[in-house]
Amino acid sequence: MKKITLILFLCLISFNTSIYSQNKATLDELLDRLSENHMGSVTDVFSTEEIETLKSHFYTQNNEDTESSVLFGNRLFTSTENVEINVVAIDSDDLSMFNNIGPSPLTEFEGAGVVILEDNATVIVDNVGNIFMRPLGTNTYNNIGFANAPPGESFTGLERLSDGTVFGLSTDGVGSTTLSVFDFDVNPIEVTPIGPTGQVLGIALGRDDNDLLYSHDLDTDELVLIDKTTGVSVPVGPIGFDANFGQGMSWDPHTQKLMMTAFNNGLFDSELREVNTDTGLTITLGTITPGSLDQFGFVDAFPENLGIDENQLDGFTFSPNPATAFIDFKANSAINSIEIYNILGQKVLQQSIEAITSRVDIQYLKSGYYILNVTVNGNKGSFKLLKQ
C-alpha cells in the first residue's frame, strides 16, 4: 500500500505549495513526496522549479519513450490539460501533439467529466462541486448547477451508460469513496449517493460495452468492478503501473475498449492506456506529447461523426481527411449545403451545392481541427475535419 497524504484535497492548493516552496528540496525529497498519494493536479504539489527537476530526472531515465505513437481509429478524446490548464482534444491516431483549443477559465481542478453526445458537449464537475457544460471543440463553460458530494469528498469521475444514466465517483482521498447517480432532468440537478465503494482513493470511473462500471484505486493501483445498485466494489486486478494525481477513464465505442489517460509516476508523465477489464492489467499505447509534462483529470471519447447517424445522409462521404487543399463530397442524394466552423464556433465557410458530388477549396483555412456540418436531402450531420 502506498503512503497516504493526510492533507485534505481541498487544502492542497493553498497549503502544500506554500510549504513546499519555502525550502529548495533535494531530488530524494521530491521523489519521496511523489511516492505519496495525490488526487489533484501535479502543480498543487510541486512548484515549477521542482517539476523541471523531476522532468529532467525522469526524462533522462525514460528517453526511449519519447517517440510519438501512431494508434488506432479516428477518435478524439476531450479533456482539460491540468499543468497549463488548457482545453484539449487528444487524437488517438497521433499522440505526438494535441489540439490546444484554448485556456480553461476555471480556477478549480477539473477532476470529472463526460461527453453528452446529444448536446455535443462535455459535462464537467470541478473539485468543489460546480457543474459546467462545455460544447465540444470550445473552451466555453456554462455553469448549470452544483453537485453535492458526501462530506469531505470531491468528484473524481463521471461515466454515462448506454441508457443515458450518469454515475459519479467521489472521494476524500484517505479512505472514503462513494458512488452516486446524477439526475440532469430536474432543476436543480440532483445527485443521490448510492453507497461507499470500499476504495481508499477511487480516482476515475469508466464502463464497458455491457454497462459494467469500473474504477481504479490510486492507493492500491488496482482496477475494481463497482456494483451500480449498492456501490460496493470488488477487485479485478493490478493495473500494472504506479498511478498518481488525477486520472481519466473512458469507454471508447469505436475500439470497444476501456481507455485511460494515466499519470504514470514511473515516467512522471501521462500516457494513453488500454484497460483489460478481465484482468485489470493496462498496456500503454504511448506517451501523450512526449517530452512535455501533461496531466489530465478526466477524459472521454467522442466520434468523428459527432452524435449524428451517418446512415441518415444517404451514402454521404468526403475525402481526404486530413485535407490540405480540397475536399471532395459525394452522396446518393443531393448535397444541399456545407458549413465549416472553427474550434471557437465561428463559421469560416458556407456553400450551397445542390448536387450529388462537389469539390470545395479549403486552402485558405489555417491548420487545425474544424467541425463540418453537412445537409443531404434535408438531413444534417456533423463531422470532425482536420486541415493540414
mmCIF file with all atom_site columns, C-alpha atoms in Angstrom, residues 122-302:
data_model
loop_
_atom_site.group_PDB
_atom_site.id
_atom_site.type_symbol
_atom_site.label_atom_id
_atom_site.label_alt_id
_atom_site.label_comp_id
_atom_site.label_asym_id
_atom_site.label_entity_id
_atom_site.label_seq_id
_atom_site.pdbx_PDB_ins_code
_atom_site.Cartn_x
_atom_site.Cartn_y
_atom_site.Cartn_z
_atom_site.occupancy
_atom_site.B_iso_or_equiv
_atom_site.pdbx_formal_charge
_atom_site.auth_seq_id
_atom_site.auth_comp_id
_atom_site.auth_asym_id
_atom_site.auth_atom_id
_atom_site.pdbx_PDB_model_num
ATOM 1   C CA . THR A 1 122 ? -18.943 17.737 -22.137 1.00 0.00 ? 122 THR A CA 1
ATOM 2   C CA . VAL A 1 123 ? -20.368 17.911 -18.621 1.00 0.00 ? 123 VAL A CA 1
ATOM 3   C CA . ILE A 1 124 ? -17.635 18.729 -16.086 1.00 0.00 ? 124 ILE A CA 1
ATOM 4   C CA . VAL A 1 125 ? -17.644 18.730 -12.279 1.00 0.00 ? 125 VAL A CA 1
ATOM 5   C CA . ASP A 1 126 ? -14.821 20.620 -10.582 1.00 0.00 ? 126 ASP A CA 1
ATOM 6   C CA . ASN A 1 127 ? -13.306 19.729 -7.217  1.00 0.00 ? 127 ASN A CA 1
ATOM 7   C CA . VAL A 1 128 ? -15.721 21.903 -5.222  1.00 0.00 ? 128 VAL A CA 1
ATOM 8   C CA . GLY A 1 129 ? -18.826 20.571 -6.986  1.00 0.00 ? 129 GLY A CA 1
ATOM 9   C CA . ASN A 1 130 ? -19.637 23.185 -9.626  1.00 0.00 ? 130 ASN A CA 1
ATOM 10  C CA . ILE A 1 131 ? -21.191 21.596 -12.739 1.00 0.00 ? 131 ILE A CA 1
ATOM 11  C CA . PHE A 1 132 ? -20.400 23.039 -16.161 1.00 0.00 ? 132 PHE A CA 1
ATOM 12  C CA . MET A 1 133 ? -21.397 22.228 -19.727 1.00 0.00 ? 133 MET A CA 1
ATOM 13  C CA . ARG A 1 134 ? -18.679 22.817 -22.345 1.00 0.00 ? 134 ARG A CA 1
ATOM 14  C CA . PRO A 1 135 ? -19.597 22.476 -26.062 1.00 0.00 ? 135 PRO A CA 1
ATOM 15  C CA . LEU A 1 136 ? -17.237 20.124 -27.889 1.00 0.00 ? 136 LEU A CA 1
ATOM 16  C CA . GLY A 1 137 ? -14.433 21.938 -29.662 1.00 0.00 ? 137 GLY A CA 1
ATOM 17  C CA . THR A 1 138 ? -14.702 25.058 -27.497 1.00 0.00 ? 138 THR A CA 1
ATOM 18  C CA . ASN A 1 139 ? -13.368 26.436 -24.226 1.00 0.00 ? 139 ASN A CA 1
ATOM 19  C CA . THR A 1 140 ? -16.725 27.986 -23.306 1.00 0.00 ? 140 THR A CA 1
ATOM 20  C CA . TYR A 1 141 ? -18.028 26.884 -19.901 1.00 0.00 ? 141 TYR A CA 1
ATOM 21  C CA . ASN A 1 142 ? -21.664 27.318 -18.853 1.00 0.00 ? 142 ASN A CA 1
ATOM 22  C CA . ASN A 1 143 ? -22.463 26.792 -15.164 1.00 0.00 ? 143 ASN A CA 1
ATOM 23  C CA . ILE A 1 144 ? -25.521 24.527 -14.972 1.00 0.00 ? 144 ILE A CA 1
ATOM 24  C CA . GLY A 1 145 ? -25.652 23.530 -11.311 1.00 0.00 ? 145 GLY A CA 1
ATOM 25  C CA . PHE A 1 146 ? -23.930 22.122 -8.263  1.00 0.00 ? 146 PHE A CA 1
ATOM 26  C CA . ALA A 1 147 ? -23.107 18.543 -7.262  1.00 0.00 ? 147 ALA A CA 1
ATOM 27  C CA . ASN A 1 148 ? -23.255 17.804 -3.548  1.00 0.00 ? 148 ASN A CA 1
ATOM 28  C CA . ALA A 1 149 ? -20.689 15.120 -2.749  1.00 0.00 ? 149 ALA A CA 1
ATOM 29  C CA . PRO A 1 150 ? -20.670 13.329 0.619   1.00 0.00 ? 150 PRO A CA 1
ATOM 30  C CA . PRO A 1 151 ? -18.953 15.386 3.357   1.00 0.00 ? 151 PRO A CA 1
ATOM 31  C CA . GLY A 1 152 ? -15.232 15.848 2.724   1.00 0.00 ? 152 GLY A CA 1
ATOM 32  C CA . GLU A 1 153 ? -15.332 14.248 -0.724  1.00 0.00 ? 153 GLU A CA 1
ATOM 33  C CA . SER A 1 154 ? -14.711 15.632 -4.227  1.00 0.00 ? 154 SER A CA 1
ATOM 34  C CA . PHE A 1 155 ? -15.827 14.148 -7.536  1.00 0.00 ? 155 PHE A CA 1
ATOM 35  C CA . THR A 1 156 ? -13.051 12.343 -9.391  1.00 0.00 ? 156 THR A CA 1
ATOM 36  C CA . GLY A 1 157 ? -15.013 10.541 -12.110 1.00 0.00 ? 157 GLY A CA 1
ATOM 37  C CA . LEU A 1 158 ? -18.159 10.627 -14.231 1.00 0.00 ? 158 LEU A CA 1
ATOM 38  C CA . GLU A 1 159 ? -19.480 7.956  -16.594 1.00 0.00 ? 159 GLU A CA 1
ATOM 39  C CA . ARG A 1 160 ? -22.609 7.725  -18.736 1.00 0.00 ? 160 ARG A CA 1
ATOM 40  C CA . LEU A 1 161 ? -24.231 4.394  -19.512 1.00 0.00 ? 161 LEU A CA 1
ATOM 41  C CA . SER A 1 162 ? -25.750 3.489  -22.863 1.00 0.00 ? 162 SER A CA 1
ATOM 42  C CA . ASP A 1 163 ? -29.232 4.303  -21.488 1.00 0.00 ? 163 ASP A CA 1
ATOM 43  C CA . GLY A 1 164 ? -28.127 7.831  -20.560 1.00 0.00 ? 164 GLY A CA 1
ATOM 44  C CA . THR A 1 165 ? -27.738 7.303  -16.794 1.00 0.00 ? 165 THR A CA 1
ATOM 45  C CA . VAL A 1 166 ? -24.801 9.299  -15.392 1.00 0.00 ? 166 VAL A CA 1
ATOM 46  C CA . PHE A 1 167 ? -22.859 7.990  -12.387 1.00 0.00 ? 167 PHE A CA 1
ATOM 47  C CA . GLY A 1 168 ? -20.282 9.902  -10.373 1.00 0.00 ? 168 GLY A CA 1
ATOM 48  C CA . LEU A 1 169 ? -17.402 8.825  -8.153  1.00 0.00 ? 169 LEU A CA 1
ATOM 49  C CA . SER A 1 170 ? -16.229 10.960 -5.233  1.00 0.00 ? 170 SER A CA 1
ATOM 50  C CA . THR A 1 171 ? -13.536 10.502 -2.601  1.00 0.00 ? 171 THR A CA 1
ATOM 51  C CA . ASP A 1 172 ? -11.895 12.202 0.363   1.00 0.00 ? 172 ASP A CA 1
ATOM 52  C CA . GLY A 1 173 ? -8.541  10.684 -0.614  1.00 0.00 ? 173 GLY A CA 1
ATOM 53  C CA . VAL A 1 174 ? -7.913  8.992  2.717   1.00 0.00 ? 174 VAL A CA 1
ATOM 54  C CA . GLY A 1 175 ? -10.285 6.046  2.906   1.00 0.00 ? 175 GLY A CA 1
ATOM 55  C CA . SER A 1 176 ? -13.763 7.033  1.747   1.00 0.00 ? 176 SER A CA 1
ATOM 56  C CA . THR A 1 177 ? -15.030 6.729  -1.849  1.00 0.00 ? 177 THR A CA 1
ATOM 57  C CA . THR A 1 178 ? -18.715 6.917  -2.843  1.00 0.00 ? 178 THR A CA 1
ATOM 58  C CA . LEU A 1 179 ? -20.732 6.069  -5.961  1.00 0.00 ? 179 LEU A CA 1
ATOM 59  C CA . SER A 1 180 ? -23.586 8.474  -6.784  1.00 0.00 ? 180 SER A CA 1
ATOM 60  C CA . VAL A 1 181 ? -26.133 8.882  -9.576  1.00 0.00 ? 181 VAL A CA 1
ATOM 61  C CA . PHE A 1 182 ? -26.873 12.212 -11.293 1.00 0.00 ? 182 PHE A CA 1
ATOM 62  C CA . ASP A 1 183 ? -30.304 13.357 -12.485 1.00 0.00 ? 183 ASP A CA 1
ATOM 63  C CA . PHE A 1 184 ? -29.976 16.107 -15.098 1.00 0.00 ? 184 PHE A CA 1
ATOM 64  C CA . ASP A 1 185 ? -33.701 16.105 -15.910 1.00 0.00 ? 185 ASP A CA 1
ATOM 65  C CA . VAL A 1 186 ? -34.628 18.103 -12.802 1.00 0.00 ? 186 VAL A CA 1
ATOM 66  C CA . ASN A 1 187 ? -33.777 21.637 -11.769 1.00 0.00 ? 187 ASN A CA 1
ATOM 67  C CA . PRO A 1 188 ? -31.689 21.915 -9.718  1.00 0.00 ? 188 PRO A CA 1
ATOM 68  C CA . ILE A 1 189 ? -29.636 18.883 -10.758 1.00 0.00 ? 189 ILE A CA 1
ATOM 69  C CA . GLU A 1 190 ? -29.919 16.103 -8.185  1.00 0.00 ? 190 GLU A CA 1
ATOM 70  C CA . VAL A 1 191 ? -27.037 13.915 -7.005  1.00 0.00 ? 191 VAL A CA 1
ATOM 71  C CA . THR A 1 192 ? -28.027 10.846 -4.982  1.00 0.00 ? 192 THR A CA 1
ATOM 72  C CA . PRO A 1 193 ? -25.374 8.768  -3.164  1.00 0.00 ? 193 PRO A CA 1
ATOM 73  C CA . ILE A 1 194 ? -25.728 5.033  -3.784  1.00 0.00 ? 194 ILE A CA 1
ATOM 74  C CA . GLY A 1 195 ? -23.129 3.764  -1.335  1.00 0.00 ? 195 GLY A CA 1
ATOM 75  C CA . PRO A 1 196 ? -19.448 3.511  -0.395  1.00 0.00 ? 196 PRO A CA 1
ATOM 76  C CA . THR A 1 197 ? -17.265 1.565  -2.817  1.00 0.00 ? 197 THR A CA 1
ATOM 77  C CA . GLY A 1 198 ? -14.727 0.423  -0.235  1.00 0.00 ? 198 GLY A CA 1
ATOM 78  C CA . GLN A 1 199 ? -11.857 2.045  -2.134  1.00 0.00 ? 199 GLN A CA 1
ATOM 79  C CA . VAL A 1 200 ? -9.255  4.123  -0.333  1.00 0.00 ? 200 VAL A CA 1
ATOM 80  C CA . LEU A 1 201 ? -8.943  6.610  -3.192  1.00 0.00 ? 201 LEU A CA 1
ATOM 81  C CA . GLY A 1 202 ? -11.143 5.956  -6.218  1.00 0.00 ? 202 GLY A CA 1
ATOM 82  C CA . ILE A 1 203 ? -9.740  8.224  -8.900  1.00 0.00 ? 203 ILE A CA 1
ATOM 83  C CA . ALA A 1 204 ? -11.658 7.589  -12.161 1.00 0.00 ? 204 ALA A CA 1
ATOM 84  C CA . LEU A 1 205 ? -14.833 5.977  -13.456 1.00 0.00 ? 205 LEU A CA 1
ATOM 85  C CA . GLY A 1 206 ? -15.465 4.064  -16.684 1.00 0.00 ? 206 GLY A CA 1
ATOM 86  C CA . ARG A 1 207 ? -17.659 1.375  -18.195 1.00 0.00 ? 207 ARG A CA 1
ATOM 87  C CA . ASP A 1 208 ? -17.605 -1.454 -20.715 1.00 0.00 ? 208 ASP A CA 1
ATOM 88  C CA . ASP A 1 209 ? -19.982 -2.414 -23.542 1.00 0.00 ? 209 ASP A CA 1
ATOM 89  C CA . ASN A 1 210 ? -22.225 -4.191 -21.016 1.00 0.00 ? 210 ASN A CA 1
ATOM 90  C CA . ASP A 1 211 ? -22.529 -1.016 -18.900 1.00 0.00 ? 211 ASP A CA 1
ATOM 91  C CA . LEU A 1 212 ? -20.484 -2.518 -16.066 1.00 0.00 ? 212 LEU A CA 1
ATOM 92  C CA . LEU A 1 213 ? -18.784 0.210  -14.022 1.00 0.00 ? 213 LEU A CA 1
ATOM 93  C CA . TYR A 1 214 ? -15.045 0.195  -13.317 1.00 0.00 ? 214 TYR A CA 1
ATOM 94  C CA . SER A 1 215 ? -12.706 2.378  -11.317 1.00 0.00 ? 215 SER A CA 1
ATOM 95  C CA . HIS A 1 216 ? -9.155  2.198  -10.120 1.00 0.00 ? 216 HIS A CA 1
ATOM 96  C CA . ASP A 1 217 ? -7.836  2.831  -6.658  1.00 0.00 ? 217 ASP A CA 1
ATOM 97  C CA . LEU A 1 218 ? -4.916  5.239  -6.563  1.00 0.00 ? 218 LEU A CA 1
ATOM 98  C CA . ASP A 1 219 ? -3.788  3.721  -3.265  1.00 0.00 ? 219 ASP A CA 1
ATOM 99  C CA . THR A 1 220 ? -3.678  0.061  -4.294  1.00 0.00 ? 220 THR A CA 1
ATOM 100 C CA . ASP A 1 221 ? -3.213  0.540  -8.073  1.00 0.00 ? 221 ASP A CA 1
ATOM 101 C CA . GLU A 1 222 ? -5.989  -1.977 -8.684  1.00 0.00 ? 222 GLU A CA 1
ATOM 102 C CA . LEU A 1 223 ? -8.875  -1.953 -11.136 1.00 0.00 ? 223 LEU A CA 1
ATOM 103 C CA . VAL A 1 224 ? -12.195 -2.601 -9.391  1.00 0.00 ? 224 VAL A CA 1
ATOM 104 C CA . LEU A 1 225 ? -15.687 -3.528 -10.580 1.00 0.00 ? 225 LEU A CA 1
ATOM 105 C CA . ILE A 1 226 ? -18.440 -1.445 -8.945  1.00 0.00 ? 226 ILE A CA 1
ATOM 106 C CA . ASP A 1 227 ? -21.988 -2.647 -8.338  1.00 0.00 ? 227 ASP A CA 1
ATOM 107 C CA . LYS A 1 228 ? -24.315 0.054  -9.719  1.00 0.00 ? 228 LYS A CA 1
ATOM 108 C CA . THR A 1 229 ? -27.075 -0.764 -7.224  1.00 0.00 ? 229 THR A CA 1
ATOM 109 C CA . THR A 1 230 ? -25.029 -0.832 -3.986  1.00 0.00 ? 230 THR A CA 1
ATOM 110 C CA . GLY A 1 231 ? -21.779 0.967  -4.832  1.00 0.00 ? 231 GLY A CA 1
ATOM 111 C CA . VAL A 1 232 ? -19.716 -1.921 -3.441  1.00 0.00 ? 232 VAL A CA 1
ATOM 112 C CA . SER A 1 233 ? -16.554 -2.705 -5.412  1.00 0.00 ? 233 SER A CA 1
ATOM 113 C CA . VAL A 1 234 ? -14.631 -5.933 -5.904  1.00 0.00 ? 234 VAL A CA 1
ATOM 114 C CA . PRO A 1 235 ? -11.005 -6.076 -7.101  1.00 0.00 ? 235 PRO A CA 1
ATOM 115 C CA . VAL A 1 236 ? -10.369 -7.146 -10.693 1.00 0.00 ? 236 VAL A CA 1
ATOM 116 C CA . GLY A 1 237 ? -6.574  -6.999 -10.631 1.00 0.00 ? 237 GLY A CA 1
ATOM 117 C CA . PRO A 1 238 ? -3.492  -4.736 -10.612 1.00 0.00 ? 238 PRO A CA 1
ATOM 118 C CA . ILE A 1 239 ? -3.288  -2.075 -13.331 1.00 0.00 ? 239 ILE A CA 1
ATOM 119 C CA . GLY A 1 240 ? 0.440   -2.680 -13.779 1.00 0.00 ? 240 GLY A CA 1
ATOM 120 C CA . PHE A 1 241 ? 1.860   0.793  -13.170 1.00 0.00 ? 241 PHE A CA 1
ATOM 121 C CA . ASP A 1 242 ? 2.229   3.346  -10.379 1.00 0.00 ? 242 ASP A CA 1
ATOM 122 C CA . ALA A 1 243 ? -0.627  5.822  -10.893 1.00 0.00 ? 243 ALA A CA 1
ATOM 123 C CA . ASN A 1 244 ? -0.773  9.206  -9.193  1.00 0.00 ? 244 ASN A CA 1
ATOM 124 C CA . PHE A 1 245 ? -2.657  12.515 -9.348  1.00 0.00 ? 245 PHE A CA 1
ATOM 125 C CA . GLY A 1 246 ? -5.905  12.966 -11.266 1.00 0.00 ? 246 GLY A CA 1
ATOM 126 C CA . GLN A 1 247 ? -6.596  10.295 -13.884 1.00 0.00 ? 247 GLN A CA 1
ATOM 127 C CA . GLY A 1 248 ? -9.087  9.912  -16.727 1.00 0.00 ? 248 GLY A CA 1
ATOM 128 C CA . MET A 1 249 ? -11.052 6.842  -17.851 1.00 0.00 ? 249 MET A CA 1
ATOM 129 C CA . SER A 1 250 ? -13.386 6.441  -20.829 1.00 0.00 ? 250 SER A CA 1
ATOM 130 C CA . TRP A 1 251 ? -15.173 3.731  -22.782 1.00 0.00 ? 251 TRP A CA 1
ATOM 131 C CA . ASP A 1 252 ? -14.335 4.023  -26.489 1.00 0.00 ? 252 ASP A CA 1
ATOM 132 C CA . PRO A 1 253 ? -17.184 2.509  -28.549 1.00 0.00 ? 253 PRO A CA 1
ATOM 133 C CA . HIS A 1 254 ? -15.068 2.645  -31.716 1.00 0.00 ? 254 HIS A CA 1
ATOM 134 C CA . THR A 1 255 ? -12.468 0.193  -30.422 1.00 0.00 ? 255 THR A CA 1
ATOM 135 C CA . GLN A 1 256 ? -14.721 -1.446 -27.804 1.00 0.00 ? 256 GLN A CA 1
ATOM 136 C CA . LYS A 1 257 ? -12.005 -0.764 -25.219 1.00 0.00 ? 257 LYS A CA 1
ATOM 137 C CA . LEU A 1 258 ? -11.824 0.959  -21.849 1.00 0.00 ? 258 LEU A CA 1
ATOM 138 C CA . MET A 1 259 ? -9.154  3.656  -22.095 1.00 0.00 ? 259 MET A CA 1
ATOM 139 C CA . MET A 1 260 ? -7.211  5.709  -19.547 1.00 0.00 ? 260 MET A CA 1
ATOM 140 C CA . THR A 1 261 ? -5.296  8.961  -19.644 1.00 0.00 ? 261 THR A CA 1
ATOM 141 C CA . ALA A 1 262 ? -2.972  7.885  -16.884 1.00 0.00 ? 262 ALA A CA 1
ATOM 142 C CA . PHE A 1 263 ? -0.358  9.861  -14.999 1.00 0.00 ? 263 PHE A CA 1
ATOM 143 C CA . ASN A 1 264 ? 2.418   7.304  -14.565 1.00 0.00 ? 264 ASN A CA 1
ATOM 144 C CA . ASN A 1 265 ? 4.697   8.017  -11.603 1.00 0.00 ? 265 ASN A CA 1
ATOM 145 C CA . GLY A 1 266 ? 7.392   5.891  -13.224 1.00 0.00 ? 266 GLY A CA 1
ATOM 146 C CA . LEU A 1 267 ? 7.505   8.287  -16.180 1.00 0.00 ? 267 LEU A CA 1
ATOM 147 C CA . PHE A 1 268 ? 6.384   11.480 -14.427 1.00 0.00 ? 268 PHE A CA 1
ATOM 148 C CA . ASP A 1 269 ? 4.111   11.966 -17.433 1.00 0.00 ? 269 ASP A CA 1
ATOM 149 C CA . SER A 1 270 ? 0.756   10.956 -18.905 1.00 0.00 ? 270 SER A CA 1
ATOM 150 C CA . GLU A 1 271 ? 0.037   8.025  -21.196 1.00 0.00 ? 271 GLU A CA 1
ATOM 151 C CA . LEU A 1 272 ? -2.920  6.725  -23.146 1.00 0.00 ? 272 LEU A CA 1
ATOM 152 C CA . ARG A 1 273 ? -3.548  3.210  -21.802 1.00 0.00 ? 273 ARG A CA 1
ATOM 153 C CA . GLU A 1 274 ? -5.851  0.360  -22.738 1.00 0.00 ? 274 GLU A CA 1
ATOM 154 C CA . VAL A 1 275 ? -7.535  -1.482 -19.854 1.00 0.00 ? 275 VAL A CA 1
ATOM 155 C CA . ASN A 1 276 ? -8.163  -5.233 -19.788 1.00 0.00 ? 276 ASN A CA 1
ATOM 156 C CA . THR A 1 277 ? -11.426 -5.416 -17.848 1.00 0.00 ? 277 THR A CA 1
ATOM 157 C CA . ASP A 1 278 ? -10.986 -9.167 -17.275 1.00 0.00 ? 278 ASP A CA 1
ATOM 158 C CA . THR A 1 279 ? -7.606  -8.918 -15.515 1.00 0.00 ? 279 THR A CA 1
ATOM 159 C CA . GLY A 1 280 ? -7.258  -5.241 -14.593 1.00 0.00 ? 280 GLY A CA 1
ATOM 160 C CA . LEU A 1 281 ? -3.918  -5.021 -16.393 1.00 0.00 ? 281 LEU A CA 1
ATOM 161 C CA . THR A 1 282 ? -3.323  -1.990 -18.607 1.00 0.00 ? 282 THR A CA 1
ATOM 162 C CA . ILE A 1 283 ? -0.961  -1.593 -21.545 1.00 0.00 ? 283 ILE A CA 1
ATOM 163 C CA . THR A 1 284 ? 0.498   1.689  -22.721 1.00 0.00 ? 284 THR A CA 1
ATOM 164 C CA . LEU A 1 285 ? -0.370  2.934  -26.195 1.00 0.00 ? 285 LEU A CA 1
ATOM 165 C CA . GLY A 1 286 ? 2.077   5.800  -25.970 1.00 0.00 ? 286 GLY A CA 1
ATOM 166 C CA . THR A 1 287 ? 3.093   8.870  -24.025 1.00 0.00 ? 287 THR A CA 1
ATOM 167 C CA . ILE A 1 288 ? 0.892   11.886 -24.707 1.00 0.00 ? 288 ILE A CA 1
ATOM 168 C CA . THR A 1 289 ? 3.047   14.677 -26.173 1.00 0.00 ? 289 THR A CA 1
ATOM 169 C CA . PRO A 1 290 ? 6.412   13.073 -25.318 1.00 0.00 ? 290 PRO A CA 1
ATOM 170 C CA . GLY A 1 291 ? 8.973   15.483 -23.926 1.00 0.00 ? 291 GLY A CA 1
ATOM 171 C CA . SER A 1 292 ? 6.470   17.814 -22.254 1.00 0.00 ? 292 SER A CA 1
ATOM 172 C CA . LEU A 1 293 ? 4.647   17.307 -18.969 1.00 0.00 ? 293 LEU A CA 1
ATOM 173 C CA . ASP A 1 294 ? 0.884   16.848 -19.241 1.00 0.00 ? 294 ASP A CA 1
ATOM 174 C CA . GLN A 1 295 ? -1.786  15.649 -16.825 1.00 0.00 ? 295 GLN A CA 1
ATOM 175 C CA . PHE A 1 296 ? -5.498  15.028 -17.351 1.00 0.00 ? 296 PHE A CA 1
ATOM 176 C CA . GLY A 1 297 ? -8.098  14.872 -14.577 1.00 0.00 ? 297 GLY A CA 1
ATOM 177 C CA . PHE A 1 298 ? -10.745 13.330 -16.836 1.00 0.00 ? 298 PHE A CA 1
ATOM 178 C CA . VAL A 1 299 ? -11.142 12.106 -20.398 1.00 0.00 ? 299 VAL A CA 1
ATOM 179 C CA . ASP A 1 300 ? -13.974 10.991 -22.649 1.00 0.00 ? 300 ASP A CA 1
ATOM 180 C CA . ALA A 1 301 ? -14.090 9.786  -26.240 1.00 0.00 ? 301 ALA A CA 1
ATOM 181 C CA . PHE A 1 302 ? -16.255 11.229 -28.951 1.00 0.00 ? 302 PHE A CA 1
#
